[in-house]
Tab-separated table of C-alpha atoms and ligand atoms in Angstrom:
chain	number	residue	atom	x	y	z
A	1449	MET	CA	7.594	29.196	14.135
A	1450	ILE	CA	8.575	26.015	12.286
A	1451	ASN	CA	8.084	25.833	8.512
A	1452	TYR	CA	8.625	22.955	6.078
A	1453	ARG	CA	10.288	23.605	2.719
A	1454	ILE	CA	9.844	20.675	0.340
A	1455	SER	CA	11.525	20.299	-3.054
A	1456	PRO	CA	9.211	19.313	-5.872
A	1457	GLY	CA	9.023	15.790	-7.308
A	1458	GLY	CA	10.863	12.675	-6.171
A	1459	LYS	CA	9.523	9.247	-5.297
A	1460	LEU	CA	8.643	7.288	-2.148
A	1461	SER	CA	10.182	3.871	-1.578
A	1462	GLY	CA	11.038	1.304	1.079
A	1463	ARG	CA	9.481	-0.369	4.078
A	1464	PHE	CA	8.853	1.773	7.162
A	1465	SER	CA	6.467	2.344	10.012
A	1466	VAL	CA	4.536	5.309	11.401
A	1467	PRO	CA	3.713	6.016	15.082
A	1468	GLY	CA	0.948	4.379	17.125
A	1469	ASP	CA	-2.744	5.058	16.645
A	1470	LYS	CA	-3.856	8.231	18.433
A	1471	SER	CA	-7.448	7.158	19.133
A	1472	ILE	CA	-6.360	3.766	20.485
A	1473	SER	CA	-3.505	5.241	22.581
A	1474	HIS	CA	-5.916	7.665	24.338
A	1475	ARG	CA	-8.375	4.879	25.103
A	1476	ALA	CA	-5.660	2.479	26.284
A	1477	LEU	CA	-4.476	5.057	28.835
A	1478	MET	CA	-7.970	5.920	30.035
A	1479	LEU	CA	-9.134	2.345	30.507
A	1480	SER	CA	-5.822	1.236	32.086
A	1481	ALA	CA	-6.058	4.077	34.608
A	1482	ILE	CA	-9.480	2.991	35.905
A	1483	ALA	CA	-8.815	-0.758	35.665
A	1484	GLU	CA	-7.932	-3.062	38.561
A	1485	GLY	CA	-4.234	-3.971	38.304
A	1486	GLN	CA	-1.273	-3.150	36.091
A	1487	SER	CA	-1.628	-2.729	32.307
A	1488	ARG	CA	1.171	-2.576	29.756
A	1489	ILE	CA	0.677	-0.563	26.568
A	1490	THR	CA	3.144	-1.052	23.704
A	1491	GLY	CA	3.331	0.960	20.495
A	1492	PHE	CA	1.910	3.960	22.395
A	1493	LEU	CA	1.818	7.248	20.468
A	1494	ASP	CA	4.226	9.686	22.130
A	1495	GLY	CA	2.423	12.666	20.605
A	1496	GLU	CA	1.463	15.883	22.353
A	1497	ASP	CA	-2.236	14.916	22.356
A	1498	THR	CA	-1.787	11.523	24.034
A	1499	LEU	CA	0.842	12.937	26.410
A	1500	ALA	CA	-1.789	15.499	27.478
A	1501	THR	CA	-4.079	12.603	28.438
A	1502	MET	CA	-1.202	10.970	30.312
A	1503	ALA	CA	-0.437	14.154	32.274
A	1504	VAL	CA	-4.079	14.420	33.320
A	1505	PHE	CA	-4.112	10.931	34.839
A	1506	ARG	CA	-0.857	11.621	36.653
A	1507	ALA	CA	-2.468	14.800	38.045
A	1508	MET	CA	-5.294	12.590	39.330
A	1509	GLY	CA	-2.881	10.300	41.166
A	1510	VAL	CA	-2.253	7.474	38.674
A	1511	GLU	CA	1.287	6.008	38.604
A	1512	ILE	CA	2.432	5.791	34.984
A	1513	GLN	CA	5.856	4.675	33.769
A	1514	HIS	CA	6.706	5.734	30.252
A	1515	SER	CA	9.830	4.516	28.481
A	1516	ALA	CA	11.499	5.786	25.342
A	1517	ASP	CA	10.480	2.717	23.318
A	1518	ASN	CA	6.777	3.676	23.371
A	1519	GLU	CA	5.984	1.378	26.268
A	1520	VAL	CA	3.680	2.612	29.015
A	1521	ILE	CA	2.969	0.802	32.284
A	1522	VAL	CA	-0.111	1.994	34.142
A	1523	ASP	CA	-0.972	1.036	37.720
A	1524	GLY	CA	-4.754	1.133	37.529
A	1525	VAL	CA	-6.485	2.702	40.515
A	1526	GLY	CA	-9.879	1.062	39.914
A	1527	MET	CA	-13.153	2.801	39.187
A	1528	GLN	CA	-13.200	4.865	42.393
A	1529	GLY	CA	-9.451	5.534	42.780
A	1530	LEU	CA	-8.911	8.820	40.898
A	1531	SER	CA	-8.456	11.945	43.010
A	1532	SER	CA	-9.656	15.433	42.014
A	1533	PRO	CA	-6.788	17.415	40.475
A	1534	ALA	CA	-5.403	20.467	42.270
A	1535	THR	CA	-5.428	22.684	39.169
A	1536	ALA	CA	-7.284	22.913	35.837
A	1537	LEU	CA	-6.620	20.038	33.425
A	1538	ASN	CA	-5.141	21.419	30.194
A	1539	LEU	CA	-5.709	19.130	27.208
A	1540	GLY	CA	-3.786	21.312	24.746
A	1541	ASN	CA	-5.010	20.717	21.174
A	1542	SER	CA	-6.702	17.377	21.858
A	1543	GLY	CA	-10.448	17.136	21.203
A	1544	THR	CA	-10.419	13.389	21.868
A	1545	SER	CA	-8.920	13.903	25.346
A	1546	VAL	CA	-11.385	16.550	26.388
A	1547	ARG	CA	-14.504	14.852	25.033
A	1548	LEU	CA	-13.743	11.352	26.312
A	1549	LEU	CA	-12.512	12.604	29.678
A	1550	SER	CA	-15.646	14.730	30.119
A	1551	GLY	CA	-17.782	11.588	30.078
A	1552	LEU	CA	-15.436	9.510	32.176
A	1553	LEU	CA	-14.805	12.151	34.847
A	1554	ALA	CA	-18.431	13.322	34.997
A	1555	GLY	CA	-19.473	9.705	35.605
A	1556	LEU	CA	-16.919	9.382	38.388
A	1557	GLY	CA	-17.848	12.757	39.904
A	1558	ILE	CA	-14.285	14.095	39.752
A	1559	GLU	CA	-14.356	17.841	40.531
A	1560	CYS	CA	-12.358	19.559	37.812
A	1561	GLU	CA	-12.036	22.206	35.142
A	1562	LEU	CA	-11.058	21.226	31.575
A	1563	VAL	CA	-9.291	23.732	29.316
A	1564	GLY	CA	-7.171	23.660	26.149
A	1565	ASP	CA	-5.249	25.715	23.611
A	1566	GLU	CA	-6.790	28.454	21.467
A	1567	SER	CA	-8.118	25.996	18.843
A	1568	LEU	CA	-9.605	23.576	21.401
A	1569	MET	CA	-11.132	26.428	23.438
A	1570	SER	CA	-13.244	27.338	20.396
A	1571	ARG	CA	-14.465	23.823	19.449
A	1572	PRO	CA	-18.045	22.690	20.210
A	1573	MET	CA	-18.625	20.971	23.560
A	1574	GLN	CA	-22.413	21.370	23.914
A	1575	ARG	CA	-22.921	18.102	22.014
A	1576	ILE	CA	-21.182	16.323	24.934
A	1577	VAL	CA	-22.589	18.391	27.781
A	1578	ASP	CA	-26.290	18.043	26.774
A	1579	PRO	CA	-26.556	14.231	26.890
A	1580	LEU	CA	-24.297	14.040	29.973
A	1581	GLN	CA	-26.638	16.466	31.743
A	1582	LYS	CA	-29.538	14.230	30.674
A	1583	MET	CA	-27.703	11.435	32.518
A	1584	HIS	CA	-27.720	13.808	35.555
A	1585	ALA	CA	-24.012	14.562	35.404
A	1586	LEU	CA	-23.023	17.853	37.050
A	1587	ILE	CA	-21.217	19.246	34.023
A	1588	THR	CA	-21.316	22.661	32.353
A	1589	CYS	CA	-19.496	24.425	29.544
A	1590	SER	CA	-19.352	28.124	28.670
A	1591	GLU	CA	-22.478	29.916	27.442
A	1592	ASP	CA	-21.337	29.686	23.840
A	1593	GLY	CA	-20.964	25.904	24.127
A	1594	THR	CA	-17.166	25.779	24.379
A	1595	LEU	CA	-14.494	25.152	27.029
A	1596	PRO	CA	-13.928	25.564	29.899
A	1597	ILE	CA	-15.921	22.568	31.069
A	1598	HIS	CA	-16.601	22.328	34.800
A	1599	ILE	CA	-17.472	19.055	36.516
A	1600	LYS	CA	-18.767	18.820	40.084
A	1601	GLY	CA	-18.712	15.825	42.395
A	1602	GLY	CA	-21.672	14.193	44.123
A	1603	ALA	CA	-23.761	13.322	41.058
A	1604	SER	CA	-25.392	9.945	40.630
A	1605	LEU	CA	-25.692	9.176	36.922
A	1606	THR	CA	-28.632	7.434	35.276
A	1607	ALA	CA	-28.383	5.375	32.105
A	1608	ILE	CA	-29.590	6.944	28.855
A	1609	ASP	CA	-31.219	5.704	25.657
A	1610	TYR	CA	-29.679	7.992	23.061
A	1611	GLU	CA	-30.004	8.545	19.310
A	1612	MET	CA	-26.746	10.022	18.078
A	1613	PRO	CA	-27.554	13.396	16.443
A	1614	VAL	CA	-24.180	13.519	14.680
A	1615	ALA	CA	-21.648	10.903	13.534
A	1616	SER	CA	-19.005	11.313	16.241
A	1617	ALA	CA	-16.966	8.601	17.922
A	1618	GLN	CA	-15.847	11.135	20.515
A	1619	LEU	CA	-19.454	11.778	21.557
A	1620	LYS	CA	-20.325	8.064	21.515
A	1621	SER	CA	-17.232	7.197	23.550
A	1622	SER	CA	-17.829	10.002	26.037
A	1623	LEU	CA	-21.290	8.590	26.764
A	1624	LEU	CA	-20.045	4.997	26.975
A	1625	LEU	CA	-17.377	6.035	29.489
A	1626	ALA	CA	-19.993	7.912	31.549
A	1627	ALA	CA	-22.281	4.874	31.316
A	1628	LEU	CA	-19.680	2.741	33.123
A	1629	ASN	CA	-20.746	4.572	36.289
A	1630	ALA	CA	-24.445	5.131	35.577
A	1631	ASN	CA	-27.311	3.220	37.152
A	1632	GLY	CA	-28.892	0.930	34.589
A	1633	ARG	CA	-28.320	0.060	30.961
A	1634	THR	CA	-27.240	2.743	28.485
A	1635	CYS	CA	-28.169	2.212	24.817
A	1636	ILE	CA	-26.660	4.332	22.055
A	1637	HIS	CA	-28.070	4.208	18.524
A	1638	GLU	CA	-25.881	5.308	15.635
A	1639	SER	CA	-27.387	6.124	12.245
A	1640	VAL	CA	-23.895	6.044	10.718
A	1641	ALA	CA	-21.192	3.807	12.185
A	1642	THR	CA	-18.148	5.570	13.637
A	1643	ARG	CA	-14.839	4.162	14.890
A	1644	ASP	CA	-15.504	1.514	17.535
A	1645	HIS	CA	-12.167	1.469	19.377
A	1646	THR	CA	-13.850	2.155	22.740
A	1647	GLU	CA	-16.231	-0.782	22.322
A	1648	ARG	CA	-13.428	-3.140	21.238
A	1649	MET	CA	-11.136	-2.034	24.038
A	1650	LEU	CA	-13.761	-2.334	26.782
A	1651	LYS	CA	-14.018	-6.001	25.746
A	1652	GLN	CA	-10.212	-6.329	26.074
A	1653	PHE	CA	-10.561	-5.036	29.654
A	1654	ALA	CA	-13.217	-7.750	30.258
A	1655	TYR	CA	-16.127	-5.272	30.475
A	1656	GLN	CA	-19.370	-6.588	29.020
A	1657	ILE	CA	-20.664	-4.481	26.135
A	1658	GLU	CA	-23.101	-5.489	23.412
A	1659	CYS	CA	-22.915	-4.198	19.838
A	1660	GLU	CA	-25.959	-5.322	17.852
A	1661	GLY	CA	-26.563	-3.689	14.491
A	1662	SER	CA	-26.360	0.027	15.080
A	1663	THR	CA	-27.003	-0.146	18.853
A	1664	ILE	CA	-24.326	-0.280	21.518
A	1665	SER	CA	-25.325	-1.043	25.091
A	1666	LEU	CA	-23.660	-1.522	28.432
A	1667	THR	CA	-24.736	-1.683	32.067
A	1668	GLY	CA	-22.952	0.487	34.619
A	1669	GLY	CA	-21.397	-0.662	37.850
A	1670	GLY	CA	-18.877	-3.238	36.641
A	1671	ILE	CA	-15.092	-3.249	36.851
A	1672	LEU	CA	-12.319	-3.290	34.273
A	1673	LYS	CA	-9.554	-5.874	34.558
A	1674	ALA	CA	-6.051	-4.705	33.654
A	1675	THR	CA	-4.627	-6.103	30.425
A	1676	ASP	CA	-1.846	-5.613	27.879
A	1677	ILE	CA	-2.607	-3.559	24.773
A	1678	GLU	CA	-0.514	-3.503	21.603
A	1679	VAL	CA	-1.333	-0.296	19.710
A	1680	PRO	CA	-1.156	-0.594	15.895
A	1681	ALA	CA	0.317	2.138	13.694
A	1682	ASP	CA	-2.098	4.987	12.949
A	1683	ILE	CA	-3.814	4.734	9.555
A	1684	SER	CA	-4.471	8.485	9.766
A	1685	SER	CA	-0.685	9.076	9.813
A	1686	ALA	CA	-0.072	6.356	7.212
A	1687	ALA	CA	-2.599	8.124	4.932
A	1688	PHE	CA	-0.103	10.874	4.036
A	1689	PHE	CA	2.365	8.328	2.696
A	1690	ILE	CA	-0.359	6.232	1.056
A	1691	VAL	CA	-1.388	9.319	-0.923
A	1692	GLY	CA	2.275	10.295	-1.427
A	1693	ALA	CA	3.132	6.946	-3.030
A	1694	CYS	CA	0.023	7.138	-5.260
A	1695	ILE	CA	0.872	10.603	-6.627
A	1696	ALA	CA	4.672	10.265	-6.991
A	1697	ASP	CA	6.072	8.502	-10.054
A	1698	GLU	CA	7.996	5.230	-9.596
A	1699	SER	CA	6.951	4.836	-5.964
A	1700	ASP	CA	6.578	1.553	-4.103
A	1701	ILE	CA	6.270	1.476	-0.293
A	1702	ILE	CA	5.175	-0.846	2.491
A	1703	ILE	CA	3.904	0.727	5.732
A	1704	GLU	CA	4.086	-1.816	8.533
A	1705	ASN	CA	1.515	-2.961	11.062
A	1706	VAL	CA	-1.169	-0.371	10.383
A	1707	GLY	CA	-4.587	-0.506	12.089
A	1708	ILE	CA	-7.254	-1.305	9.475
A	1709	ASN	CA	-10.352	-1.228	11.674
A	1710	PRO	CA	-13.303	-1.314	9.218
A	1711	ASN	CA	-14.470	2.074	10.537
A	1712	ARG	CA	-11.043	3.603	9.885
A	1713	ASP	CA	-9.807	2.038	6.632
A	1714	THR	CA	-12.204	4.033	4.437
A	1715	VAL	CA	-9.319	6.113	3.071
A	1716	ILE	CA	-8.136	2.921	1.358
A	1717	HIS	CA	-11.585	2.299	-0.174
A	1718	ILE	CA	-11.878	5.887	-1.394
A	1719	LEU	CA	-8.388	5.895	-2.924
A	1720	LYS	CA	-8.948	2.477	-4.535
A	1721	ALA	CA	-12.170	3.805	-6.084
A	1722	MET	CA	-9.959	6.582	-7.512
A	1723	GLY	CA	-7.671	3.958	-9.044
A	1724	ALA	CA	-5.025	3.620	-6.319
A	1725	ASN	CA	-2.727	0.620	-6.383
A	1726	ILE	CA	-2.989	-0.516	-2.747
A	1727	THR	CA	-2.675	-4.039	-1.335
A	1728	LEU	CA	-2.979	-5.332	2.226
A	1729	LEU	CA	-0.394	-7.873	3.371
A	1730	ASP	CA	-0.109	-10.065	6.464
A	1731	GLU	CA	-3.559	-9.256	7.904
A	1732	LYS	CA	-4.079	-10.250	11.543
A	1733	VAL	CA	-5.898	-9.187	14.719
A	1734	VAL	CA	-3.879	-7.634	17.571
A	1735	SER	CA	-5.467	-6.595	20.903
A	1736	GLY	CA	-8.898	-6.858	19.297
A	1737	GLU	CA	-8.024	-4.602	16.331
A	1738	PRO	CA	-7.324	-5.714	12.731
A	1739	VAL	CA	-3.887	-4.728	11.402
A	1740	ALA	CA	-1.959	-5.211	8.148
A	1741	ASP	CA	1.081	-4.060	6.226
A	1742	ILE	CA	-0.039	-1.674	3.473
A	1743	ARG	CA	1.711	-1.745	0.088
A	1744	VAL	CA	1.204	1.235	-2.214
A	1745	LYS	CA	2.567	1.847	-5.703
A	1746	SER	CA	2.345	4.853	-8.045
A	1747	SER	CA	-1.155	5.088	-9.424
A	1748	GLU	CA	-3.133	6.733	-12.223
A	1749	LEU	CA	-5.862	8.424	-10.170
A	1750	HIS	CA	-9.221	9.634	-11.434
A	1751	GLY	CA	-11.833	11.787	-9.708
A	1752	ILE	CA	-14.940	10.312	-8.056
A	1753	GLU	CA	-18.099	11.373	-6.215
A	1754	ILE	CA	-17.279	10.349	-2.650
A	1755	PRO	CA	-20.388	8.610	-1.215
A	1756	GLU	CA	-21.589	10.467	1.904
A	1757	SER	CA	-21.826	7.150	3.746
A	1758	LEU	CA	-18.008	6.912	3.528
A	1759	VAL	CA	-17.363	10.329	5.087
A	1760	PRO	CA	-17.292	9.439	8.845
A	1761	GLY	CA	-14.856	6.564	8.232
A	1762	ALA	CA	-12.319	8.866	6.578
A	1763	ILE	CA	-13.058	12.051	8.507
A	1764	ASP	CA	-9.405	12.665	9.474
A	1765	GLU	CA	-8.020	11.709	6.071
A	1766	PHE	CA	-9.651	14.355	3.858
A	1767	PRO	CA	-6.671	16.729	3.840
A	1768	ALA	CA	-4.632	13.882	2.291
A	1769	ILE	CA	-7.482	12.593	0.088
A	1770	MET	CA	-8.076	16.057	-1.386
A	1771	VAL	CA	-4.382	16.277	-2.308
A	1772	ALA	CA	-4.894	12.978	-4.155
A	1773	ALA	CA	-7.962	14.552	-5.821
A	1774	ALA	CA	-5.822	17.482	-6.980
A	1775	CYS	CA	-3.523	14.989	-8.749
A	1776	ALA	CA	-6.374	12.943	-10.246
A	1777	GLU	CA	-7.851	13.153	-13.720
A	1778	GLY	CA	-11.219	14.951	-13.561
A	1779	LYS	CA	-13.388	16.106	-10.672
A	1780	THR	CA	-13.672	14.736	-7.126
A	1781	ARG	CA	-16.759	15.771	-5.194
A	1782	LEU	CA	-16.962	15.691	-1.398
A	1783	THR	CA	-20.344	16.357	0.279
A	1784	GLY	CA	-21.845	15.693	3.707
A	1785	ALA	CA	-18.581	16.589	5.416
A	1786	GLY	CA	-19.623	19.688	7.418
A	1787	GLU	CA	-17.896	18.197	10.501
A	1788	LEU	CA	-14.586	19.069	8.829
A	1789	ARG	CA	-15.275	22.720	9.617
A	1790	ILE	CA	-14.974	22.075	13.372
A	1791	LYS	CA	-11.769	20.038	13.511
A	1792	GLU	CA	-8.385	21.416	14.658
A	1793	SER	CA	-8.987	24.057	11.966
A	1794	ASP	CA	-11.823	24.681	9.504
A	1795	ARG	CA	-10.445	21.956	7.253
A	1796	ILE	CA	-12.754	22.682	4.300
A	1797	ALA	CA	-11.474	26.260	4.188
A	1798	ALA	CA	-7.857	25.247	4.918
A	1799	ILE	CA	-7.740	22.575	2.180
A	1800	ALA	CA	-9.455	24.850	-0.367
A	1801	ASN	CA	-7.114	27.722	0.494
A	1802	GLY	CA	-3.983	25.578	0.127
A	1803	LEU	CA	-5.029	23.871	-3.110
A	1804	GLN	CA	-6.017	27.199	-4.688
A	1805	ILE	CA	-2.604	28.649	-3.800
A	1806	LEU	CA	-1.095	25.679	-5.650
A	1807	GLY	CA	-3.152	26.528	-8.749
A	1808	ILE	CA	-5.866	23.873	-8.343
A	1809	ASP	CA	-9.493	24.676	-9.112
A	1810	VAL	CA	-11.608	24.181	-5.960
A	1811	ASP	CA	-15.300	24.947	-5.548
A	1812	GLU	CA	-15.807	25.271	-1.792
A	1813	GLN	CA	-19.243	24.350	-0.385
A	1814	PRO	CA	-20.595	24.562	3.189
A	1815	ASP	CA	-20.346	20.768	3.579
A	1816	GLY	CA	-17.506	19.865	1.236
A	1817	MET	CA	-15.857	20.839	-2.035
A	1818	THR	CA	-15.312	19.874	-5.645
A	1819	VAL	CA	-11.675	19.603	-6.673
A	1820	THR	CA	-10.679	19.499	-10.334
A	1821	GLY	CA	-7.411	17.657	-10.825
A	1822	GLY	CA	-4.635	19.656	-12.464
A	1823	LYS	CA	-0.990	20.611	-12.341
A	1824	ILE	CA	0.259	21.436	-8.834
A	1825	ALA	CA	2.397	24.565	-8.774
A	1826	GLY	CA	4.646	25.641	-5.912
A	1827	GLY	CA	3.704	28.160	-3.255
A	1828	GLU	CA	3.478	29.140	0.379
A	1829	ILE	CA	0.771	27.302	2.341
A	1830	ASN	CA	-0.791	28.289	5.664
A	1831	SER	CA	-1.294	25.190	7.872
A	1832	PHE	CA	-3.696	27.135	10.111
A	1833	THR	CA	-1.711	25.414	12.918
A	1834	ASP	CA	-3.423	22.145	11.948
A	1835	HIS	CA	-1.158	19.065	11.920
A	1836	ARG	CA	-3.029	17.236	9.166
A	1837	ILE	CA	-3.145	20.289	6.868
A	1838	ALA	CA	0.630	20.692	7.317
A	1839	MET	CA	1.429	17.058	6.486
A	1840	ALA	CA	-1.002	16.845	3.543
A	1841	PHE	CA	0.582	19.863	1.808
A	1842	ALA	CA	4.102	18.615	2.499
A	1843	ILE	CA	3.157	15.432	0.614
A	1844	ALA	CA	1.611	17.446	-2.247
A	1845	ALA	CA	5.155	18.538	-3.194
A	1846	LEU	CA	5.779	15.034	-4.600
A	1847	ASN	CA	3.592	16.019	-7.549
A	1848	ALA	CA	4.439	19.737	-7.693
A	1849	SER	CA	6.435	21.657	-10.294
A	1850	ALA	CA	8.097	24.058	-7.820
A	1851	PRO	CA	8.981	24.039	-4.063
A	1852	ILE	CA	6.205	24.153	-1.485
A	1853	MET	CA	6.674	25.986	1.803
A	1854	VAL	CA	4.212	24.938	4.550
A	1855	LYS	CA	4.087	27.484	7.346
A	1856	ASP	CA	3.581	26.850	11.048
A	1857	CYS	CA	4.093	23.108	11.340
A	1858	ALA	CA	4.922	22.678	15.049
A	1859	ASN	CA	1.509	21.101	15.577
A	1860	VAL	CA	2.575	18.004	13.640
A	1861	GLU	CA	3.948	16.892	17.040
A	1862	THR	CA	0.378	16.423	18.307
A	1863	SER	CA	-0.188	13.290	16.224
A	1864	PHE	CA	2.991	12.401	14.325
A	1865	PRO	CA	6.233	12.910	16.257
A	1866	GLY	CA	9.114	12.090	13.911
A	1867	PHE	CA	7.157	12.950	10.748
A	1868	VAL	CA	10.113	14.740	9.205
A	1869	ALA	CA	12.466	11.790	9.760
A	1870	VAL	CA	9.964	9.272	8.334
A	1871	ALA	CA	9.226	11.553	5.387
A	1872	LYS	CA	12.938	11.897	4.584
A	1873	THR	CA	13.518	8.133	4.894
A	1874	ALA	CA	10.622	7.505	2.542
A	1875	GLY	CA	12.035	9.940	-0.027
A	1876	LEU	CA	10.668	13.429	0.590
A	1877	ASP	CA	13.237	16.225	0.199
A	1878	LEU	CA	12.066	18.245	3.216
A	1879	VAL	CA	13.957	20.888	5.176
A	1880	VAL	CA	12.741	22.302	8.489
A	1881	GLU	CA	13.207	26.053	8.770
A	1882	GLU	CA	12.811	28.020	11.949
A	1883	GLN	CA	11.312	31.494	11.569
A	1884	VAL	CA	11.766	33.977	14.388
B	2017	S3P	C1	-11.803	10.526	17.205
B	2017	S3P	C2	-12.989	10.750	16.550
B	2017	S3P	C3	-13.139	11.703	15.428
B	2017	S3P	C4	-11.793	12.108	14.844
B	2017	S3P	C5	-10.785	12.431	15.904
B	2017	S3P	C6	-10.561	11.219	16.816
B	2017	S3P	C7	-11.752	9.560	18.317
B	2017	S3P	O1	-13.770	12.879	15.898
B	2017	S3P	O2	-11.954	13.210	13.977
B	2017	S3P	O3	-9.552	12.800	15.331
B	2017	S3P	O4	-10.652	9.155	18.734
B	2017	S3P	O5	-12.829	9.164	18.804
B	2017	S3P	P1	-15.370	12.996	15.999
B	2017	S3P	O6	-15.826	12.056	17.016
B	2017	S3P	O7	-15.615	14.414	16.376
B	2017	S3P	O8	-15.893	12.665	14.657
């Protein structure tokens, strides 16, 4: 078991970068694999989750070259070129892999079984399986709505007109990927916008897709043309340092080339509403996605009521945001965030547990929590093997009065390989301890 021991206090400074965006890296691999021709992906996230997606495509016969400088070259096999894998496809900890691949592979009629690690095996899959079955996909999950998922060949999918019952980009993307091989025009209606990386990237691969208001539609039966994709740095990884610089005295950092897709940059809006000193520099569009350098300085934070409409856009950033809330003056109230209970861990429980250990007053609710800002003490935190819980509590040490030990941090490798090195460069006094 790997634990982090972080000394209290210190400041963050300098200009640095964080690894590539996880959501965009998954999609770049998936679309490259089924495109016609060779695609080149740069800035790819070499994390365990995206490497699980890569291994799956290799197991289905796709030639992929992967070099140490985060460059990936994929020889696309076209829409009908994947072969059924010989053994079960293990997606490890990665919900995005399993949900997006379910739609894609069900649409293509690839016979397979999808499994994952203990956390993934217990996460809900019925929300994917139900609409895919409505499209006539031959897909099933276990009786309690979890993995393993089984897909059979020979299905002919029909387009669907679908009201999203839950704000989930994984569900939306799964259906869009299935729709590529369905007869007719699929329309998906979102009541709350979620990240639109799939829609943007399909356009990069020259596939026609319409996004009008809250409806996304595409007609099946087309082809994707190979292209080059430059993946921006992941704002979800940057978020730990954005919060870190806000809560540590005398801090001033610039995080380079971060994706600021309007459905992903909500963490910035929430923190600014709390008084954060954040500026965007050098804004541009790369491979269809907006990016910028993000400058953050020490800030006097105050608590806010987080509008429920902002929750989906910051869904992965709440472990970090709630650490900011613990350092803010007054109360911060999060509601409408029940989805956090079914992430890599029950994040509402994990955040509340960790903050309470550090002496912060937290009122846990079924769909959120109220955090009263206060003095962060030291203590021993359980990460619940969740990468984002581990990193958020490592950052909390910047404002603590005694050392923080975060237990069981190996899972940080799923989304942020090199976190410890970046954290040390930025100014965190962090030691990795191995526990046998
Ligand atoms: C993701 C969507 C979100 C997010 C996850 C990545 C994606 O999940 O939490 O980390 O890449 O589409 P939901 O779709 O379940 O909200």
